[in-house]
Amino acid sequence: MNFEQFQNQSRLYVIGALDPDEVEEFEKARQKFGKKAEDYIAKCYGLHEAFALSLRPAKSSEAIKDRLMAMVKAKKQS
């Protein structure tokens, strides 16, 4: 695996989309590329977290709100 392939695999690794066989190959390449690989993986994790934090639900569910309010009321009564 060359470094460009490693970069593509890194993106999939960060989101947990690699098959077990691919993870094994990825880990070997990760060791092969050393610090350069670790830096790239850290960058991918950073982007992944930033992306996840930027997402907003399309609609908030009334059922979720109702369950949450029921839990709050139950806690107050306890």
XYZ file of N, CA and C in Angstrom:
234
model
N 0.857 -1.179 0.000
C 0.000 0.000 0.000
C 0.898 1.236 0.000
N 0.611 2.160 -0.915
C 1.361 3.410 -0.912
C 0.654 4.414 0.014
N 1.260 5.575 0.198
C 0.705 6.527 1.174
C -0.630 7.098 0.717
N -0.816 7.275 -0.576
C -2.101 7.778 -1.064
C -3.221 6.778 -0.759
N -2.942 5.498 -0.948
C -3.928 4.465 -0.596
C -4.176 4.467 0.914
N -3.107 4.660 1.678
C -3.230 4.722 3.128
C -4.141 5.883 3.540
N -3.992 7.014 2.884
C -4.839 8.170 3.196
C -6.312 7.849 2.943
N -6.603 7.194 1.828
C -7.980 6.817 1.524
C -8.518 5.834 2.560
N -7.696 4.871 2.937
C -8.104 3.895 3.941
C -8.276 4.555 5.310
N -7.484 5.574 5.601
C -7.561 6.271 6.886
C -8.931 6.888 7.102
N -9.464 7.458 6.052
C -10.794 8.077 6.157
C -11.845 7.033 6.502
N -11.733 5.869 5.899
C -12.673 4.781 6.191
C -12.432 4.209 7.585
N -11.175 4.139 7.987
C -10.818 3.624 9.308
C -11.435 4.477 10.416
N -11.351 5.775 10.251
C -11.845 6.713 11.262
C -13.351 6.570 11.474
N -14.080 6.268 10.424
C -15.533 6.117 10.577
C -15.936 4.663 10.818
N -14.957 3.772 10.938
C -15.238 2.370 11.240
C -15.789 1.581 10.062
N -15.401 1.960 8.860
C -15.958 1.321 7.671
C -15.025 0.299 7.008
N -13.943 -0.064 7.668
C -13.044 -1.068 7.094
C -13.443 -2.463 7.556
N -13.303 -3.434 6.651
C -13.520 -4.836 7.002
C -12.353 -5.309 7.865
N -12.533 -6.394 8.623
C -11.428 -6.896 9.457
C -10.137 -7.147 8.683
N -10.257 -7.687 7.468
C -9.050 -7.921 6.654
C -8.390 -6.606 6.270
N -9.200 -5.617 5.966
C -8.667 -4.306 5.605
C -8.009 -3.633 6.804
N -8.571 -3.844 7.997
C -7.983 -3.257 9.203
C -6.589 -3.826 9.428
N -6.433 -5.121 9.216
C -5.127 -5.760 9.387
C -4.100 -5.153 8.429
N -4.480 -5.010 7.164
C -3.588 -4.403 6.181
C -3.306 -2.938 6.530
N -4.343 -2.232 6.990
C -4.201 -0.831 7.378
C -3.212 -0.684 8.531
N -3.316 -1.569 9.531
C -2.418 -1.496 10.686
C -0.964 -1.727 10.293
N -0.750 -2.608 9.338
C 0.615 -2.845 8.838
C 1.147 -1.585 8.160
N 0.321 -0.961 7.331
C 0.730 0.264 6.647
C 0.937 1.391 7.654
N 0.121 1.406 8.679
C 0.235 2.426 9.736
C 1.612 2.345 10.398
N 2.053 1.137 10.673
C 3.387 0.955 11.256
C 4.472 1.331 10.255
N 4.254 0.952 9.011
C 5.225 1.234 7.947
C 5.454 2.737 7.783
N 4.383 3.530 7.799
C 4.499 4.966 7.561
C 4.769 5.772 8.831
N 4.671 5.145 9.993
C 5.073 5.765 11.253
C 4.378 7.068 11.605
N 5.191 8.073 11.968
C 4.661 9.360 12.445
C 3.807 10.050 11.387
N 4.208 9.942 10.147
C 3.447 10.553 9.060
C 2.018 9.979 9.037
N 1.915 8.683 9.260
C 0.602 8.019 9.299
C -0.197 8.480 10.507
N 0.442 8.522 11.665
C -0.245 8.924 12.897
C -0.759 10.363 12.798
N 0.039 11.219 12.203
C -0.381 12.614 12.021
C -1.606 12.698 11.116
N -1.595 11.898 10.046
C -2.722 11.937 9.111
C -3.989 11.382 9.770
N -3.859 10.311 10.531
C -5.014 9.728 11.232
C -5.571 10.728 12.239
N -4.705 11.412 12.949
C -5.152 12.422 13.918
C -5.921 13.535 13.211
N -5.439 13.929 12.051
C -6.127 14.959 11.263
C -7.511 14.469 10.845
N -7.596 13.211 10.421
C -8.887 12.633 10.021
C -9.854 12.591 11.199
N -9.370 12.192 12.371
C -10.231 12.168 13.559
C -10.731 13.575 13.883
N -9.849 14.563 13.760
C -10.241 15.944 14.022
C -11.339 16.410 13.083
N -11.185 16.081 11.811
C -12.208 16.454 10.833
C -13.507 15.710 11.081
N -13.391 14.450 11.454
C -14.577 13.635 11.734
C -15.359 14.216 12.902
N -14.658 14.585 13.966
C -15.314 15.164 15.146
C -15.940 16.518 14.821
N -15.225 17.327 14.065
C -15.765 18.643 13.688
C -17.019 18.479 12.832
N -16.990 17.528 11.932
C -18.151 17.282 11.088
C -19.333 16.803 11.925
N -19.086 15.861 12.821
C -20.161 15.333 13.669
C -20.770 16.433 14.527
N -19.942 17.310 15.049
C -20.440 18.397 15.893
C -21.227 19.433 15.098
N -20.957 19.519 13.809
C -21.645 20.518 13.002
C -23.024 20.059 12.522
N -23.318 18.774 12.674
C -24.606 18.254 12.214
C -25.723 18.644 13.162
N -26.863 18.922 12.576
C -28.060 19.217 13.362
C -29.164 18.315 12.847
N -30.009 17.845 13.725
C -31.095 16.992 13.241
C -32.039 17.779 12.328
N -32.591 17.109 11.344
C -33.502 17.764 10.418
C -34.758 18.230 11.145
N -35.272 17.389 12.021
C -36.448 17.731 12.808
C -36.269 17.140 14.194
N -36.753 17.829 15.184
C -36.733 17.218 16.502
C -38.024 16.433 16.666
N -37.909 15.286 17.226
C -39.039 14.381 17.342
C -39.882 14.707 18.575
N -41.184 14.805 18.384
C -42.100 15.041 19.502
C -42.050 13.873 20.480
N -41.904 12.662 19.956
C -41.840 11.477 20.816
C -40.625 11.547 21.743
N -39.514 12.011 21.220
C -38.305 12.141 22.039
C -38.529 13.194 23.119
N -39.115 14.314 22.746
C -39.396 15.372 23.727
C -40.332 14.854 24.815
N -41.374 14.118 24.416
C -42.326 13.578 25.389
C -41.650 12.609 26.354
N -40.807 11.738 25.829
C -40.090 10.786 26.697
C -39.176 11.505 27.663
N -38.473 12.515 27.168
C -37.566 13.282 28.013
C -38.327 13.991 29.132
N -39.435 14.604 28.788
C -40.232 15.302 29.804
C -40.788 14.315 30.829
N -41.204 13.130 30.397
C -41.699 12.104 31.316
C -40.592 11.671 32.269
N -39.367 11.548 31.755
C -38.236 11.167 32.608
C -37.951 12.257 33.634
N -38.015 13.508 33.229
C -37.773 14.637 34.132
C -38.832 14.665 35.234
N -40.093 14.492 34.842
C -41.187 14.493 35.827
C -41.056 13.335 36.804
N -40.665 12.171 36.301
C -40.480 10.996 37.165
C -39.357 11.238 38.158
N -38.288 11.885 37.707
C -37.148 12.195 38.581
C -37.584 13.147 39.697
N -38.390 14.147 39.351
C -38.843 15.109 40.337
C -39.722 14.470 41.406
N -40.509 13.485 40.991
C -41.409 12.819 41.914
C -40.681 11.845 42.826
N -39.505 11.403 42.446
C -38.744 10.427 43.252
C -38.148 11.011 44.487
